[in-house]
Coordinates of N, CA and C in Angstrom, one line a residue:
M542 N 146.7 65.5 103.3 CA 145.3 65.4 103.8 C 144.7 64.2 103.2
F543 N 144.9 64.0 101.9 CA 144.3 62.9 101.2 C 144.8 61.6 101.7
K544 N 146.1 61.5 102.1 CA 146.6 60.3 102.6 C 146.0 60.0 104.0
G545 N 145.8 61.0 104.8 CA 145.1 60.8 106.1 C 143.7 60.2 105.9
C546 N 143.0 60.7 104.9 CA 141.6 60.1 104.6 C 141.7 58.7 104.3
L547 N 142.7 58.3 103.5 CA 142.8 56.9 103.1 C 143.1 56.0 104.3
V548 N 143.9 56.5 105.2 CA 144.3 55.7 106.4 C 143.0 55.6 107.3
Y549 N 142.3 56.7 107.4 CA 141.0 56.6 108.2 C 140.0 55.6 107.6
F550 N 139.9 55.7 106.3 CA 139.0 54.8 105.6 C 139.4 53.4 105.7
Y551 N 140.7 53.1 105.7 CA 141.2 51.7 105.8 C 140.9 51.2 107.2
T552 N 141.2 52.0 108.2 CA 141.0 51.6 109.6 C 139.5 51.4 109.9
M553 N 138.7 52.3 109.3 CA 137.2 52.2 109.5 C 136.7 51.0 108.9
S554 N 137.2 50.7 107.6 CA 136.6 49.5 107.0 C 137.0 48.2 107.7
S555 N 138.2 48.1 108.3 CA 138.6 47.0 109.1 C 137.7 46.8 110.3
E556 N 137.3 48.0 111.0 CA 136.5 48.0 112.1 C 135.1 47.5 111.8
L557 N 134.6 48.0 110.6 CA 133.3 47.6 110.1 C 133.2 46.1 109.9
K558 N 134.2 45.5 109.4 CA 134.2 44.0 109.2 C 134.0 43.2 110.5
N559 N 134.5 43.8 111.5 CA 134.5 43.1 112.8 C 133.2 43.3 113.6
M560 N 132.3 44.2 113.1 CA 131.1 44.6 113.8 C 130.0 43.6 113.5
S561 N 129.1 43.4 114.4 CA 127.9 42.5 114.2 C 126.8 43.3 113.4
R562 N 125.8 42.6 113.0 CA 124.8 43.2 112.2 C 124.0 44.3 113.0
D563 N 123.7 44.0 114.2 CA 123.0 44.9 115.1 C 123.8 46.2 115.3
E564 N 125.1 46.0 115.5 CA 126.0 47.2 115.7 C 126.1 48.0 114.4
L565 N 126.1 47.4 113.3 CA 126.1 48.1 112.0 C 124.8 48.9 111.8
L566 N 123.7 48.3 112.2 CA 122.4 48.9 112.0 C 122.3 50.2 113.0
M567 N 122.8 50.0 114.2 CA 122.8 51.1 115.1 C 123.7 52.3 114.6
L568 N 124.9 51.9 114.0 CA 125.8 52.9 113.4 C 125.1 53.6 112.3
I569 N 124.4 52.9 111.5 CA 123.7 53.5 110.3 C 122.6 54.5 110.8
Q570 N 121.8 54.1 111.9 CA 120.8 54.9 112.4 C 121.4 56.2 113.0
K571 N 122.5 56.0 113.7 CA 123.2 57.2 114.3 C 123.7 58.1 113.2
Q572 N 124.2 57.6 112.2 CA 124.7 58.4 111.1 C 123.5 59.1 110.4
D573 N 122.4 58.4 110.2 CA 121.2 59.0 109.6 C 120.7 60.2 110.4
T574 N 120.7 60.1 111.8 CA 120.2 61.2 112.6 C 121.2 62.4 112.5
I575 N 122.5 62.1 112.4 CA 123.5 63.2 112.3 C 123.3 63.9 111.0
I576 N 123.1 63.1 109.9 CA 122.9 63.7 108.6 C 121.6 64.5 108.5
S577 N 120.5 64.0 109.1 CA 119.3 64.8 109.1 C 119.4 66.1 109.9
N578 N 120.1 66.0 111.0 CA 120.3 67.2 111.8 C 121.1 68.2 111.0
Q579 N 122.1 67.8 110.4 CA 123.0 68.7 109.6 C 122.2 69.2 108.4
Q580 N 121.3 68.4 107.8 CA 120.5 68.9 106.7 C 119.5 70.0 107.2
D581 N 119.0 69.8 108.3 CA 118.1 70.8 108.9 C 118.9 72.1 109.2
Y582 N 120.1 72.0 109.7 CA 120.9 73.1 110.0 C 121.3 73.9 108.7
I583 N 121.6 73.2 107.7 CA 121.9 73.8 106.4 C 120.7 74.5 105.8
T584 N 119.5 73.9 106.0 CA 118.3 74.5 105.5 C 118.0 75.8 106.2
Q585 N 118.2 75.8 107.5 CA 118.0 77.0 108.3 C 119.0 78.1 108.0
L586 N 120.2 77.7 107.7 CA 121.2 78.7 107.3 C 120.9 79.3 105.9
Q587 N 120.4 78.4 105.0 CA 120.0 78.9 103.7 C 118.9 79.9 103.8
R588 N 117.9 79.6 104.7 CA 116.8 80.6 104.9 C 117.3 81.9 105.4
I589 N 118.3 81.9 106.3 CA 118.8 83.1 106.9 C 119.6 83.9 105.8
A590 N 120.4 83.2 105.0 CA 121.2 83.8 104.0 C 120.4 84.3 102.8
F591 N 119.5 83.4 102.3 CA 118.9 83.7 101.0 C 117.3 83.9 101.1
G592 N 116.7 83.7 102.2 CA 115.3 83.9 102.4 C 114.8 85.3 102.3
S593 N 113.5 85.5 102.2 CA 113.0 86.8 102.2 C 113.1 87.4 103.6
K594 N 113.0 88.7 103.8 CA 113.3 89.3 105.1 C 112.3 88.8 106.1
S595 N 111.1 88.5 105.8 CA 110.1 88.0 106.8 C 110.4 86.6 107.3
E596 N 111.2 85.9 106.6 CA 111.6 84.5 107.0 C 112.9 84.4 107.6
R597 N 113.7 85.5 107.7 CA 115.1 85.4 108.0 C 115.3 84.8 109.4
F598 N 114.6 85.3 110.4 CA 114.8 85.0 111.8 C 113.7 84.3 112.4
I599 N 113.9 83.3 113.1 CA 112.9 82.6 113.8 C 112.6 83.3 115.1
K600 N 111.4 83.6 115.4 CA 111.1 84.3 116.6 C 111.3 83.5 117.8
E601 N 111.9 84.1 118.8 CA 112.2 83.4 120.1 C 110.9 83.5 120.9
P602 N 110.7 82.5 121.8 CA 109.6 82.6 122.7 C 109.7 83.8 123.6
I603 N 108.6 84.3 124.1 CA 108.5 85.5 124.9 C 109.2 85.2 126.3
N604 N 110.1 86.0 126.7 CA 110.7 85.9 128.0 C 109.8 86.3 129.1
S605 N 109.7 85.4 130.1 CA 108.8 85.8 131.2 C 109.3 86.9 132.1
D606 N 110.6 87.1 132.0 CA 111.2 88.2 132.8 C 111.0 89.6 132.2
Q607 N 110.6 89.6 131.0 CA 110.4 90.8 130.2 C 109.2 91.6 130.8
L608 N 109.3 92.9 130.9 CA 108.2 93.7 131.4 C 107.1 93.9 130.4
S609 N 105.9 94.0 130.8 CA 104.8 94.2 129.8 C 104.2 95.6 130.1
I610 N 103.6 96.1 129.0 CA 102.9 97.5 129.1 C 101.5 97.2 129.5
P611 N 101.0 97.9 130.5 CA 99.6 97.7 131.0 C 98.6 98.5 130.1
F612 N 98.2 98.0 128.9 CA 97.3 98.7 128.0 C 95.9 98.8 128.6
E613 N 95.5 97.9 129.5 CA 94.2 97.9 130.0 C 93.9 99.2 130.8
E614 N 94.9 99.6 131.6 CA 94.8 100.8 132.4 C 94.7 102.0 131.5
L615 N 95.4 102.0 130.4 CA 95.4 103.2 129.5 C 94.0 103.3 128.8
L616 N 93.5 102.1 128.5 CA 92.2 102.1 127.8 C 91.0 102.6 128.8
Q617 N 91.1 102.2 130.0 CA 90.1 102.6 130.9 C 90.1 104.1 131.2
G618 N 91.2 104.8 131.1 CA 91.3 106.2 131.3 C 90.8 107.0 130.1
D619 N 90.9 106.4 128.9 CA 90.5 107.0 127.6 C 89.0 107.0 127.3
N620 N 88.2 106.3 128.1 CA 86.8 106.1 127.9 C 86.0 107.4 128.2
K621 N 86.6 108.4 128.9 CA 85.9 109.6 129.2 C 85.9 110.5 128.0
L622 N 84.7 110.8 127.5 CA 84.6 111.7 126.4 C 84.4 113.2 126.8
P623 N 84.9 114.1 126.1 CA 84.6 115.5 126.5 C 83.1 115.8 126.4
E624 N 82.7 116.6 127.4 CA 81.3 116.9 127.5 C 80.8 117.9 126.4
K625 N 81.6 118.9 126.1 CA 81.3 119.8 125.1 C 82.2 119.7 123.9
T626 N 81.6 119.8 122.7 CA 82.4 119.9 121.5 C 82.2 121.2 120.8
V627 N 83.2 121.8 120.4 CA 83.1 123.1 119.8 C 83.3 122.9 118.3
K628 N 82.3 123.5 117.5 CA 82.4 123.5 116.1 C 83.0 124.7 115.6
E629 N 83.9 124.6 114.7 CA 84.7 125.7 114.2 C 84.6 125.6 112.7
T630 N 84.3 126.8 112.0 CA 84.2 126.8 110.6 C 85.5 127.5 110.1
I631 N 86.1 126.8 109.2 CA 87.4 127.4 108.6 C 87.1 127.5 107.1
S632 N 87.5 128.7 106.6 CA 87.4 128.9 105.2 C 88.7 129.6 104.7
Y633 N 89.0 129.3 103.5 CA 90.2 129.9 102.9 C 90.1 129.9 101.4
T634 N 90.9 130.6 100.7 CA 90.9 130.7 99.2 C 92.3 130.1 98.8
R635 N 92.2 129.5 97.7 CA 93.4 128.8 97.1 C 93.6 129.2 95.7
N636 N 94.8 129.6 95.3 CA 95.1 129.8 93.9 C 95.5 128.5 93.2
K637 N 94.7 128.1 92.3 CA 94.9 126.9 91.6 C 95.9 127.1 90.5
E638 N 96.9 126.3 90.4 CA 97.9 126.5 89.3 C 97.3 126.0 88.0
V639 N 97.6 126.7 86.9 CA 97.1 126.4 85.6 C 98.0 125.2 85.1
K640 N 97.3 124.2 84.6 CA 98.0 123.1 84.1 C 98.7 123.4 82.7
H641 N 99.8 122.9 82.5 CA 100.6 123.2 81.3 C 99.8 122.5 80.1
R642 N 99.5 123.3 79.1 CA 98.7 122.8 78.0 C 99.6 122.8 76.7
G643 N 100.3 121.7 76.5 CA 101.1 121.6 75.3 C 102.4 122.2 75.4
R644 N 103.0 122.3 74.2 CA 104.4 122.8 74.1 C 104.5 124.3 74.1
N645 N 105.5 124.9 74.8 CA 105.7 126.3 74.8 C 106.2 126.7 73.5
K646 N 106.0 128.0 73.1 CA 106.5 128.6 71.9 C 108.0 128.7 72.0
L647 N 108.7 128.5 70.9 CA 110.1 128.7 70.9 C 110.5 130.2 70.9
P648 N 111.6 130.6 71.5 CA 112.0 132.0 71.5 C 112.1 132.5 70.1
E649 N 111.9 133.9 69.9 CA 112.0 134.5 68.6 C 113.4 134.6 68.1
N650 N 114.4 134.6 69.0 CA 115.8 134.9 68.5 C 116.5 133.6 68.0
L651 N 115.8 132.4 68.1 CA 116.4 131.2 67.5 C 116.2 131.2 66.0
P652 N 117.3 130.8 65.3 CA 117.2 130.7 63.8 C 116.4 129.4 63.5
V653 N 115.7 129.5 62.4 CA 114.8 128.3 62.0 C 115.6 127.4 61.2

């Protein structure tokens, strides 16, 4: 694999020598855009892998084919209040537990 890289580098360097200045500038700009796109992609993957859960996924735009829930119709039906309200008195008794106050006594059968 290393030998193949050297051959590629050698052929690429001979091609670069034959290019004009404008062609070299265009090649550099093309490589810069490729590098910036790859850096953005790496940043996005790092957010997915290591980001907090609220940042993991980028929300997709809402699909126009998706159905919607008609909340307006539900709200219009709920505006009707009942005419009579019934008051009800509820009473009960509760046994309150005694809070533990300090340490319990040791059993008598334990040796001192």
